[in-house]
mmCIF file of C-alpha atoms and ligand atoms in Angstrom:
data_model
loop_
_atom_site.group_PDB
_atom_site.id
_atom_site.type_symbol
_atom_site.label_atom_id
_atom_site.label_comp_id
_atom_site.label_asym_id
_atom_site.label_seq_id
_atom_site.Cartn_x
_atom_site.Cartn_y
_atom_site.Cartn_z
ATOM 1 C CA UNK A 1 7.226 19.252 -8.422
ATOM 2 C CA UNK A 2 6.158 23.583 -6.954
ATOM 3 C CA UNK A 3 2.686 23.508 -8.156
ATOM 4 C CA UNK A 4 1.452 27.163 -8.612
ATOM 5 C CA UNK A 5 -0.864 29.064 -6.173
ATOM 6 C CA UNK A 6 -4.032 28.619 -7.546
ATOM 7 C CA UNK A 7 -3.354 24.407 -8.615
ATOM 8 C CA UNK A 8 -2.328 23.748 -4.889
ATOM 9 C CA UNK A 9 -5.043 25.864 -3.132
ATOM 10 C CA UNK A 10 -7.186 23.538 -4.962
ATOM 11 C CA UNK A 11 -5.902 20.862 -4.659
ATOM 12 C CA UNK A 12 -5.529 21.414 -0.433
ATOM 13 C CA UNK A 13 -8.219 22.147 -0.530
ATOM 14 C CA UNK A 14 -10.535 18.969 -2.557
ATOM 15 C CA UNK A 15 -8.086 17.455 -0.064
ATOM 16 C CA UNK A 16 -9.391 18.224 2.751
ATOM 17 C CA UNK A 17 -13.083 17.563 1.666
ATOM 18 C CA UNK A 18 -12.101 14.146 0.577
ATOM 19 C CA UNK A 19 -15.096 13.716 -2.352
ATOM 20 C CA UNK A 20 -13.984 15.641 -4.023
ATOM 21 C CA UNK A 21 -9.982 15.208 -4.241
ATOM 22 C CA UNK A 22 -10.407 10.707 -3.145
ATOM 23 C CA UNK A 23 -13.208 10.282 -6.047
ATOM 24 C CA UNK A 24 -12.485 10.146 -9.606
ATOM 25 C CA UNK A 25 -12.645 13.824 -9.400
ATOM 26 C CA UNK A 26 -9.809 14.169 -8.459
ATOM 27 C CA UNK A 27 -8.323 13.127 -11.240
ATOM 28 C CA UNK A 28 -9.659 13.792 -13.552
ATOM 29 C CA UNK A 29 -8.753 17.100 -12.510
ATOM 30 C CA UNK A 30 -5.754 17.205 -10.409
ATOM 31 C CA UNK A 31 -3.849 14.992 -13.625
ATOM 32 C CA UNK A 32 -3.611 19.136 -15.165
ATOM 33 C CA UNK A 33 -1.196 19.518 -13.256
ATOM 34 C CA UNK A 34 0.393 16.484 -11.578
ATOM 35 C CA UNK A 35 3.566 15.330 -12.339
ATOM 36 C CA UNK A 36 4.252 13.649 -15.685
ATOM 37 C CA UNK A 37 3.877 9.992 -16.654
ATOM 38 C CA UNK A 38 6.848 7.972 -16.267
ATOM 39 C CA UNK A 39 8.592 7.369 -19.591
ATOM 40 C CA UNK A 40 7.856 4.720 -21.646
ATOM 41 C CA UNK A 41 10.121 1.557 -21.293
ATOM 42 C CA UNK A 42 10.599 3.256 -17.792
ATOM 43 C CA UNK A 43 10.404 0.331 -16.355
ATOM 44 C CA UNK A 44 12.143 -2.686 -18.891
ATOM 45 C CA UNK A 45 13.029 -5.507 -17.786
ATOM 46 C CA UNK A 46 12.709 -5.171 -14.057
ATOM 47 C CA UNK A 47 11.266 -6.987 -11.581
ATOM 48 C CA UNK A 48 7.982 -5.560 -9.358
ATOM 49 C CA UNK A 49 5.806 -7.844 -6.511
ATOM 50 C CA UNK A 50 3.280 -6.700 -6.192
ATOM 51 C CA UNK A 51 1.770 -8.577 -3.231
ATOM 52 C CA UNK A 52 -2.731 -9.134 -3.610
ATOM 53 C CA UNK A 53 -2.708 -8.786 -7.189
ATOM 54 C CA UNK A 54 -5.288 -11.507 -7.774
ATOM 55 C CA UNK A 55 -7.735 -8.782 -8.497
ATOM 56 C CA UNK A 56 -8.792 -5.704 -7.300
ATOM 57 C CA UNK A 57 -6.642 -2.698 -7.044
ATOM 58 C CA UNK A 58 -3.097 -4.932 -7.105
ATOM 59 C CA UNK A 59 -4.222 -5.998 -11.017
ATOM 60 C CA UNK A 60 -5.002 -2.492 -12.071
ATOM 61 C CA UNK A 61 -0.924 -1.858 -10.199
ATOM 62 C CA UNK A 62 0.270 -5.129 -12.117
ATOM 63 C CA UNK A 63 -1.438 -3.905 -15.392
ATOM 64 C CA UNK A 64 0.690 -0.201 -14.973
ATOM 65 C CA UNK A 65 3.401 -1.003 -14.631
ATOM 66 C CA UNK A 66 3.931 -4.835 -16.906
ATOM 67 C CA UNK A 67 2.677 -1.365 -19.372
ATOM 68 C CA UNK A 68 6.017 -0.003 -18.413
ATOM 69 C CA UNK A 69 7.855 -3.732 -19.194
ATOM 70 C CA UNK A 70 8.139 -4.914 -15.734
ATOM 71 C CA UNK A 71 8.455 -8.500 -14.783
ATOM 72 C CA UNK A 72 5.377 -8.888 -12.646
ATOM 73 C CA UNK A 73 4.594 -11.282 -10.088
ATOM 74 C CA UNK A 74 1.503 -11.836 -8.910
ATOM 75 C CA UNK A 75 0.546 -13.011 -5.796
ATOM 76 C CA UNK A 76 -2.833 -13.522 -4.022
ATOM 77 C CA UNK A 77 -4.056 -16.967 -1.150
ATOM 78 C CA UNK A 78 -5.859 -18.475 -4.433
ATOM 79 C CA UNK A 79 -3.971 -20.140 -7.025
ATOM 80 C CA UNK A 80 -7.469 -20.523 -9.683
ATOM 81 C CA UNK A 81 -7.451 -16.522 -9.446
ATOM 82 C CA UNK A 82 -3.684 -15.993 -9.917
ATOM 83 C CA UNK A 83 -4.216 -17.763 -12.812
ATOM 84 C CA UNK A 84 -7.297 -16.161 -14.419
ATOM 85 C CA UNK A 85 -5.541 -12.547 -13.140
ATOM 86 C CA UNK A 86 -2.611 -13.928 -14.773
ATOM 87 C CA UNK A 87 -4.780 -14.044 -18.038
ATOM 88 C CA UNK A 88 -6.586 -10.875 -18.241
ATOM 89 C CA UNK A 89 -2.644 -9.109 -17.253
ATOM 90 C CA UNK A 90 -1.974 -11.127 -20.652
ATOM 91 C CA UNK A 91 -4.825 -10.096 -23.016
ATOM 92 C CA UNK A 92 -4.393 -6.729 -22.574
ATOM 93 C CA UNK A 93 -0.957 -6.485 -22.356
ATOM 94 C CA UNK A 94 0.472 -9.161 -24.678
ATOM 95 C CA UNK A 95 3.976 -8.864 -24.615
ATOM 96 C CA UNK A 96 3.768 -8.934 -20.169
ATOM 97 C CA UNK A 97 6.244 -11.752 -18.138
ATOM 98 C CA UNK A 98 4.115 -12.685 -15.631
ATOM 99 C CA UNK A 99 4.758 -14.442 -13.366
ATOM 100 C CA UNK A 100 2.647 -16.041 -10.103
ATOM 101 C CA UNK A 101 3.076 -16.999 -6.704
ATOM 102 C CA UNK A 102 0.148 -18.536 -4.061
ATOM 103 C CA UNK A 103 1.514 -16.355 -1.371
ATOM 104 C CA UNK A 104 0.195 -15.537 1.887
ATOM 105 C CA UNK A 105 0.955 -12.150 3.383
ATOM 106 C CA UNK A 106 -0.394 -12.950 6.517
ATOM 107 C CA UNK A 107 1.222 -15.718 7.259
ATOM 108 C CA UNK A 108 4.193 -14.655 8.472
ATOM 109 C CA UNK A 109 6.989 -18.021 8.325
ATOM 110 C CA UNK A 110 5.148 -19.071 4.398
ATOM 111 C CA UNK A 111 5.602 -15.556 3.737
ATOM 112 C CA UNK A 112 9.518 -15.577 4.986
ATOM 113 C CA UNK A 113 9.888 -18.893 3.858
ATOM 114 C CA UNK A 114 9.165 -17.090 0.113
ATOM 115 C CA UNK A 115 11.061 -13.569 0.565
ATOM 116 C CA UNK A 116 13.649 -16.687 0.662
ATOM 117 C CA UNK A 117 12.813 -18.795 -3.046
ATOM 118 C CA UNK A 118 11.929 -15.456 -4.275
ATOM 119 C CA UNK A 119 15.308 -13.767 -3.866
ATOM 120 C CA UNK A 120 17.259 -16.802 -5.138
ATOM 121 C CA UNK A 121 15.068 -16.958 -8.628
ATOM 122 C CA UNK A 122 14.796 -12.951 -8.389
ATOM 123 C CA UNK A 123 18.219 -11.714 -7.567
ATOM 124 C CA UNK A 124 17.184 -7.832 -8.269
ATOM 125 C CA UNK A 125 14.098 -6.186 -7.830
ATOM 126 C CA UNK A 126 13.830 -3.981 -8.266
ATOM 127 C CA UNK A 127 10.016 -3.130 -6.512
ATOM 128 C CA UNK A 128 7.704 -4.644 -4.046
ATOM 129 C CA UNK A 129 3.971 -2.644 -4.006
ATOM 130 C CA UNK A 130 3.105 -3.748 -0.262
ATOM 131 C CA UNK A 131 -1.257 -3.867 -1.721
ATOM 132 C CA UNK A 132 -3.519 -7.211 -0.378
ATOM 133 C CA UNK A 133 -5.713 -6.342 2.097
ATOM 134 C CA UNK A 134 -8.988 -7.484 3.703
ATOM 135 C CA UNK A 135 -11.061 -6.174 6.505
ATOM 136 C CA UNK A 136 -12.054 -8.657 8.490
ATOM 137 C CA UNK A 137 -15.863 -8.633 9.455
ATOM 138 C CA UNK A 138 -15.237 -9.925 12.416
ATOM 139 C CA UNK A 139 -12.696 -10.874 14.297
ATOM 140 C CA UNK A 140 -10.036 -13.208 13.376
ATOM 141 C CA UNK A 141 -6.678 -14.449 14.578
ATOM 142 C CA UNK A 142 -3.882 -16.051 11.441
ATOM 143 C CA UNK A 143 -2.861 -19.851 12.401
ATOM 144 C CA UNK A 144 0.333 -17.761 14.326
ATOM 145 C CA UNK A 145 -2.398 -16.082 16.357
ATOM 146 C CA UNK A 146 -2.363 -12.581 14.608
ATOM 147 C CA UNK A 147 -5.839 -9.838 14.452
ATOM 148 C CA UNK A 148 -5.913 -11.343 10.693
ATOM 149 C CA UNK A 149 -5.627 -7.338 9.180
ATOM 150 C CA UNK A 150 -2.720 -6.880 11.144
ATOM 151 C CA UNK A 151 -0.980 -9.873 10.459
ATOM 152 C CA UNK A 152 -1.702 -8.874 6.224
ATOM 153 C CA UNK A 153 -1.174 -5.231 6.287
ATOM 154 C CA UNK A 154 1.560 -4.381 9.238
ATOM 155 C CA UNK A 155 3.374 -8.075 10.476
ATOM 156 C CA UNK A 156 3.266 -9.914 7.238
ATOM 157 C CA UNK A 157 4.475 -7.203 4.661
ATOM 158 C CA UNK A 158 7.456 -6.164 7.814
ATOM 159 C CA UNK A 159 8.660 -10.050 6.996
ATOM 160 C CA UNK A 160 8.573 -9.722 3.150
ATOM 161 C CA UNK A 161 10.257 -6.832 2.868
ATOM 162 C CA UNK A 162 12.611 -7.629 4.991
ATOM 163 C CA UNK A 163 13.178 -11.206 3.657
ATOM 164 C CA UNK A 164 13.986 -8.830 0.560
ATOM 165 C CA UNK A 165 16.317 -6.561 1.844
ATOM 166 C CA UNK A 166 19.273 -7.513 -0.467
ATOM 167 C CA UNK A 167 17.207 -8.196 -3.411
ATOM 168 C CA UNK A 168 15.876 -4.857 -3.162
ATOM 169 C CA UNK A 169 19.217 -3.221 -2.942
ATOM 170 C CA UNK A 170 18.508 0.138 -5.039
ATOM 171 C CA UNK A 171 15.028 0.080 -4.642
ATOM 172 C CA UNK A 172 11.395 0.818 -4.000
ATOM 173 C CA UNK A 173 8.919 0.443 -1.787
ATOM 174 C CA UNK A 174 5.720 1.118 -2.030
ATOM 175 C CA UNK A 175 2.642 0.385 1.250
ATOM 176 C CA UNK A 176 -1.300 1.055 -0.131
ATOM 177 C CA UNK A 177 -2.391 2.042 2.593
ATOM 178 C CA UNK A 178 -5.598 4.099 2.871
ATOM 179 C CA UNK A 179 -7.650 7.502 3.447
ATOM 180 C CA UNK A 180 -9.209 6.220 6.848
ATOM 181 C CA UNK A 181 -5.627 5.462 9.050
ATOM 182 C CA UNK A 182 -6.850 9.359 9.068
ATOM 183 C CA UNK A 183 -9.537 8.608 10.839
ATOM 184 C CA UNK A 184 -7.440 6.688 13.804
ATOM 185 C CA UNK A 185 -3.951 7.315 16.033
ATOM 186 C CA UNK A 186 -1.528 4.635 16.064
ATOM 187 C CA UNK A 187 -2.615 2.216 19.170
ATOM 188 C CA UNK A 188 0.338 0.722 20.717
ATOM 189 C CA UNK A 189 -1.606 -0.152 24.018
ATOM 190 C CA UNK A 190 -3.442 -2.792 21.885
ATOM 191 C CA UNK A 191 -1.822 -3.691 18.090
ATOM 192 C CA UNK A 192 -3.781 -6.744 17.749
ATOM 193 C CA UNK A 193 -7.377 -5.767 18.870
ATOM 194 C CA UNK A 194 -7.364 -8.157 21.364
ATOM 195 C CA UNK A 195 -10.092 -5.593 23.680
ATOM 196 C CA UNK A 196 -13.013 -4.376 23.427
ATOM 197 C CA UNK A 197 -15.723 -4.751 20.707
ATOM 198 C CA UNK A 198 -14.260 -5.700 17.552
ATOM 199 C CA UNK A 199 -15.377 -3.909 14.195
ATOM 200 C CA UNK A 200 -13.891 -4.592 10.932
ATOM 201 C CA UNK A 201 -13.631 -1.169 9.599
ATOM 202 C CA UNK A 202 -11.763 -0.060 12.950
ATOM 203 C CA UNK A 203 -9.464 -2.495 12.671
ATOM 204 C CA UNK A 204 -8.623 -2.157 8.702
ATOM 205 C CA UNK A 205 -7.761 2.153 9.408
ATOM 206 C CA UNK A 206 -6.348 1.432 12.601
ATOM 207 C CA UNK A 207 -3.361 -0.826 11.104
ATOM 208 C CA UNK A 208 -3.831 1.483 8.232
ATOM 209 C CA UNK A 209 -2.215 4.184 10.068
ATOM 210 C CA UNK A 210 0.722 1.463 11.878
ATOM 211 C CA UNK A 211 1.448 1.166 7.972
ATOM 212 C CA UNK A 212 1.450 5.237 7.708
ATOM 213 C CA UNK A 213 4.613 5.359 10.418
ATOM 214 C CA UNK A 214 5.605 2.035 9.525
ATOM 215 C CA UNK A 215 7.019 3.918 5.966
ATOM 216 C CA UNK A 216 8.890 6.202 7.544
ATOM 217 C CA UNK A 217 11.305 3.511 10.031
ATOM 218 C CA UNK A 218 12.220 1.213 7.086
ATOM 219 C CA UNK A 219 12.498 4.866 4.650
ATOM 220 C CA UNK A 220 15.392 5.379 7.976
ATOM 221 C CA UNK A 221 16.307 2.115 8.069
ATOM 222 C CA UNK A 222 16.811 1.619 4.683
ATOM 223 C CA UNK A 223 18.745 4.258 3.751
ATOM 224 C CA UNK A 224 21.504 3.699 3.319
ATOM 225 C CA UNK A 225 20.491 0.107 1.169
ATOM 226 C CA UNK A 226 19.538 3.232 -1.119
ATOM 227 C CA UNK A 227 15.487 1.567 -1.136
ATOM 228 C CA UNK A 228 13.447 4.219 -1.437
ATOM 229 C CA UNK A 229 10.096 4.047 0.232
ATOM 230 C CA UNK A 230 6.913 5.249 0.141
ATOM 231 C CA UNK A 231 3.274 5.320 1.298
ATOM 232 C CA UNK A 232 0.223 5.808 -0.917
ATOM 233 C CA UNK A 233 -3.126 5.946 -0.162
ATOM 234 C CA UNK A 234 -5.699 5.399 -3.548
ATOM 235 C CA UNK A 235 -8.861 7.311 -3.242
ATOM 236 C CA UNK A 236 -12.087 5.323 -3.181
ATOM 237 C CA UNK A 237 -11.638 3.044 -6.325
ATOM 238 C CA UNK A 238 -13.789 0.233 -7.602
ATOM 239 C CA UNK A 239 -12.604 -2.448 -6.883
ATOM 240 C CA UNK A 240 -14.290 -6.142 -5.146
ATOM 241 C CA UNK A 241 -13.662 -4.653 -1.490
ATOM 242 C CA UNK A 242 -15.146 -1.650 -2.353
ATOM 243 C CA UNK A 243 -18.390 -3.565 -2.714
ATOM 244 C CA UNK A 244 -17.638 -6.700 -0.743
ATOM 245 C CA UNK A 245 -16.513 -4.987 2.262
ATOM 246 C CA UNK A 246 -18.961 -1.592 1.996
ATOM 247 C CA UNK A 247 -21.674 -2.575 0.214
ATOM 248 C CA UNK A 248 -23.557 0.372 1.340
ATOM 249 C CA UNK A 249 -20.393 3.351 1.488
ATOM 250 C CA UNK A 250 -20.075 1.959 -2.755
ATOM 251 C CA UNK A 251 -24.243 2.240 -2.832
ATOM 252 C CA UNK A 252 -24.018 5.815 -1.925
ATOM 253 C CA UNK A 253 -20.613 6.570 -3.854
ATOM 254 C CA UNK A 254 -21.457 4.553 -6.661
ATOM 255 C CA UNK A 255 -21.676 7.289 -9.291
ATOM 256 C CA UNK A 256 -18.214 9.135 -8.090
ATOM 257 C CA UNK A 257 -16.121 5.843 -7.214
ATOM 258 C CA UNK A 258 -12.840 5.945 -9.377
ATOM 259 C CA UNK A 259 -11.811 2.772 -11.215
ATOM 260 C CA UNK A 260 -9.184 0.556 -10.366
ATOM 261 C CA UNK A 261 -6.812 2.067 -12.664
ATOM 262 C CA UNK A 262 -7.033 5.623 -11.321
ATOM 263 C CA UNK A 263 -6.801 4.671 -7.583
ATOM 264 C CA UNK A 264 -3.645 2.372 -8.613
ATOM 265 C CA UNK A 265 -2.205 5.090 -10.551
ATOM 266 C CA UNK A 266 0.330 6.767 -7.776
ATOM 267 C CA UNK A 267 1.791 2.587 -6.953
ATOM 268 C CA UNK A 268 2.268 2.729 -10.513
ATOM 269 C CA UNK A 269 4.171 6.427 -10.573
ATOM 270 C CA UNK A 270 5.687 6.023 -6.851
ATOM 271 C CA UNK A 271 7.415 2.628 -8.828
ATOM 272 C CA UNK A 272 8.569 3.871 -12.082
ATOM 273 C CA UNK A 273 8.639 7.396 -11.310
ATOM 274 C CA UNK A 274 12.568 9.633 -12.219
ATOM 275 C CA UNK A 275 11.587 12.164 -10.378
ATOM 276 C CA UNK A 276 13.279 13.607 -7.388
ATOM 277 C CA UNK A 277 10.873 12.139 -4.138
ATOM 278 C CA UNK A 278 12.735 11.219 -1.203
ATOM 279 C CA UNK A 279 12.641 8.723 0.852
ATOM 280 C CA UNK A 280 9.496 8.082 3.212
ATOM 281 C CA UNK A 281 5.944 9.823 2.419
ATOM 282 C CA UNK A 282 2.376 9.364 2.369
ATOM 283 C CA UNK A 283 1.632 10.012 -0.855
ATOM 284 C CA UNK A 284 -2.146 10.489 -3.075
ATOM 285 C CA UNK A 285 -2.837 11.318 -6.893
ATOM 286 C CA UNK A 286 0.672 12.000 -7.637
ATOM 287 C CA UNK A 287 1.196 14.166 -4.421
ATOM 288 C CA UNK A 288 2.840 13.980 -0.711
ATOM 289 C CA UNK A 289 0.081 14.619 1.848
ATOM 290 C CA UNK A 290 0.074 14.816 5.330
ATOM 291 C CA UNK A 291 -0.057 12.032 7.347
ATOM 292 C CA UNK A 292 -2.619 12.814 9.324
ATOM 293 C CA UNK A 293 -5.609 15.132 8.222
ATOM 294 C CA UNK A 294 -4.952 17.785 11.409
ATOM 295 C CA UNK A 295 -2.256 18.809 13.453
ATOM 296 C CA UNK A 296 -3.595 16.700 16.434
ATOM 297 C CA UNK A 297 -3.551 13.041 18.005
ATOM 298 C CA UNK A 298 0.625 12.473 16.759
ATOM 299 C CA UNK A 299 2.041 9.683 17.770
ATOM 300 C CA UNK A 300 4.662 10.361 20.029
ATOM 301 C CA UNK A 301 7.984 9.359 19.996
ATOM 302 C CA UNK A 302 7.787 7.098 22.817
ATOM 303 C CA UNK A 303 4.908 5.795 20.865
ATOM 304 C CA UNK A 304 6.179 5.312 17.938
ATOM 305 C CA UNK A 305 9.325 3.270 19.404
ATOM 306 C CA UNK A 306 6.881 0.414 21.519
ATOM 307 C CA UNK A 307 5.192 -0.134 18.102
ATOM 308 C CA UNK A 308 8.332 -0.683 16.824
ATOM 309 C CA UNK A 309 9.781 -3.529 19.150
ATOM 310 C CA UNK A 310 5.872 -4.374 18.824
ATOM 311 C CA UNK A 311 6.598 -5.340 15.372
ATOM 312 C CA UNK A 312 10.089 -6.523 15.832
ATOM 313 C CA UNK A 313 8.606 -9.225 18.656
ATOM 314 C CA UNK A 314 6.197 -10.165 16.977
ATOM 315 C CA UNK A 315 8.423 -10.889 13.470
ATOM 316 C CA UNK A 316 11.379 -12.498 15.066
ATOM 317 C CA UNK A 317 13.514 -10.202 12.093
ATOM 318 C CA UNK A 318 15.716 -8.069 13.594
ATOM 319 C CA UNK A 319 15.572 -4.489 12.594
ATOM 320 C CA UNK A 320 18.242 -1.340 15.076
ATOM 321 C CA UNK A 321 16.827 -0.107 16.863
ATOM 322 C CA UNK A 322 14.492 2.909 16.001
HETATM 323 N N1 NAP B 1 -10.678 0.208 -3.369
HETATM 324 C C1 NAP B 1 -10.211 1.598 -2.241
HETATM 325 O O1 NAP B 1 -10.859 1.850 -2.666
HETATM 326 C C2 NAP B 1 -8.575 0.843 -1.957
HETATM 327 C C3 NAP B 1 -9.339 2.253 -0.656
HETATM 328 C C4 NAP B 1 -8.387 2.799 0.379
HETATM 329 C C5 NAP B 1 -6.922 1.553 0.353
HETATM 330 N N2 NAP B 1 -7.365 0.329 -0.225
HETATM 331 C C6 NAP B 1 -6.264 -0.662 -0.533
HETATM 332 O O2 NAP B 1 -6.461 -1.027 -1.376
HETATM 333 C C7 NAP B 1 -5.375 -2.210 -1.563
HETATM 334 C C8 NAP B 1 -6.860 -3.672 -3.196
HETATM 335 O O3 NAP B 1 -7.668 -2.715 -1.927
HETATM 336 P P1 NAP B 1 -8.845 -3.587 -3.256
HETATM 337 O O4 NAP B 1 -9.513 -2.894 -2.750
HETATM 338 O O5 NAP B 1 -8.204 -4.071 -4.067
HETATM 339 O O6 NAP B 1 -9.644 -4.947 -1.604
HETATM 340 P P2 NAP B 1 -9.727 -6.258 -3.164
HETATM 341 O O7 NAP B 1 -10.396 -5.927 -3.926
HETATM 342 O O8 NAP B 1 -11.107 -6.628 -1.952
HETATM 343 O O9 NAP B 1 -8.353 -6.906 -3.247
HETATM 344 C C9 NAP B 1 -7.715 -7.618 -2.353
HETATM 345 C C10 NAP B 1 -6.572 -8.649 -3.047
HETATM 346 O O10 NAP B 1 -5.714 -9.029 -2.050
HETATM 347 C C11 NAP B 1 -5.411 -10.543 -1.442
HETATM 348 N N3 NAP B 1 -4.832 -11.036 -0.080
HETATM 349 C C12 NAP B 1 -6.293 -11.001 0.911
HETATM 350 N N4 NAP B 1 -5.574 -11.350 2.342
HETATM 351 C C13 NAP B 1 -4.636 -11.561 1.098
HETATM 352 C C14 NAP B 1 -3.087 -12.512 1.548
HETATM 353 N N5 NAP B 1 -3.578 -12.168 2.601
HETATM 354 N N6 NAP B 1 -2.332 -12.681 1.042
HETATM 355 C C15 NAP B 1 -2.271 -12.611 -0.078
HETATM 356 N N7 NAP B 1 -3.039 -12.083 -0.806
HETATM 357 C C16 NAP B 1 -4.421 -11.731 -0.356
HETATM 358 C C17 NAP B 1 -6.943 -10.611 -2.563
HETATM 359 O O11 NAP B 1 -6.753 -11.655 -3.402
HETATM 360 P P3 NAP B 1 -6.784 -13.537 -2.733
HETATM 361 O O12 NAP B 1 -8.392 -13.140 -1.760
HETATM 362 O O13 NAP B 1 -7.183 -14.311 -4.206
HETATM 363 O O14 NAP B 1 -5.660 -13.989 -1.500
HETATM 364 C C18 NAP B 1 -6.422 -10.074 -4.127
HETATM 365 O O15 NAP B 1 -5.986 -9.964 -4.990
HETATM 366 C C19 NAP B 1 -6.011 -2.734 -0.229
HETATM 367 O O16 NAP B 1 -4.771 -2.623 0.720
HETATM 368 C C20 NAP B 1 -6.305 -1.847 -0.055
HETATM 369 O O17 NAP B 1 -6.178 -1.400 1.569
HETATM 370 C C21 NAP B 1 -8.202 0.458 -1.396
#
């Protein structure tokens, strides 16, 4: 969509200032010029899988797509939390069809199995929204030996997406990443964060950078199957993830944080819009954004190739070369 010059300039300034764009000020202003909402019933009868949807932005995304008529599949690691999420969703959207699946995306073998089972149950899946996220307080490895943020944000989603590939033909993939990626370059030398002093915030942001690169790689690989791949970031939203993992940040930004609904808005829109959105883009507040804050420390083709090799090797998912 082409914005009037003044709106485009204001939008850009808000984006670069972070605070104006990422807080609730962002959608309050941008909704005056952003693209139209998807039509009512845009997802009627279509199946949408939202990972990590027992709370926070995942549950808000699930609510958003359910309001548009989708049959929504929730996942998380805890059956009781998922049942509560289902009940709360049905409380707000009584007509919704909601399925819950206990599925830990950081467990690669279990994720491959989940994808197999879901493909049998739902041979036509309109979309998967990769939302599950963590910020580990200390370096933690999964039983399969992968650093937890990497397994949750990168390796598990890779296994899940390729496991659902046939079911997703003609559909969409949305990765919920973070503006935190702007602060990190693609680390191909130590993707498992085995060296140096571990910081959860850094592990989180590094893997969010990887998600941006993965979006472009998947988009290329899935183009022939008509699967559109998009990443988005939600800005700064008031969720348990933020209040629990970043209490100081939440205390300082508290009154300005967006609600979960507006954090999830772009993921819902990307899942449902019929606008020409192409594939492989990075979005925020319904507008395509640059994957780098400034054109520095941009990954080289050689680094991207090494990253793709790493992901393919670590997951064992056979995909074409980069
Ligand atoms: N909130 C923000 O301001 C913000 C900003 C930038 C990016 N994001 C991104 O938005 C996404 C959601 O964040 P949030 O703030 O809503 O976080 P949240 O409140 O902590 O919710 C995270 C969700 O992910 C689930 N989850 C965690 N690990 C999982 C796993 N291994 N398998 C399946 N589900 C898992 C959690 O459920 P269980 O623990 O029950 O499994 C929970 O439902 C994340 O990807 C995050 O990086 C959020």
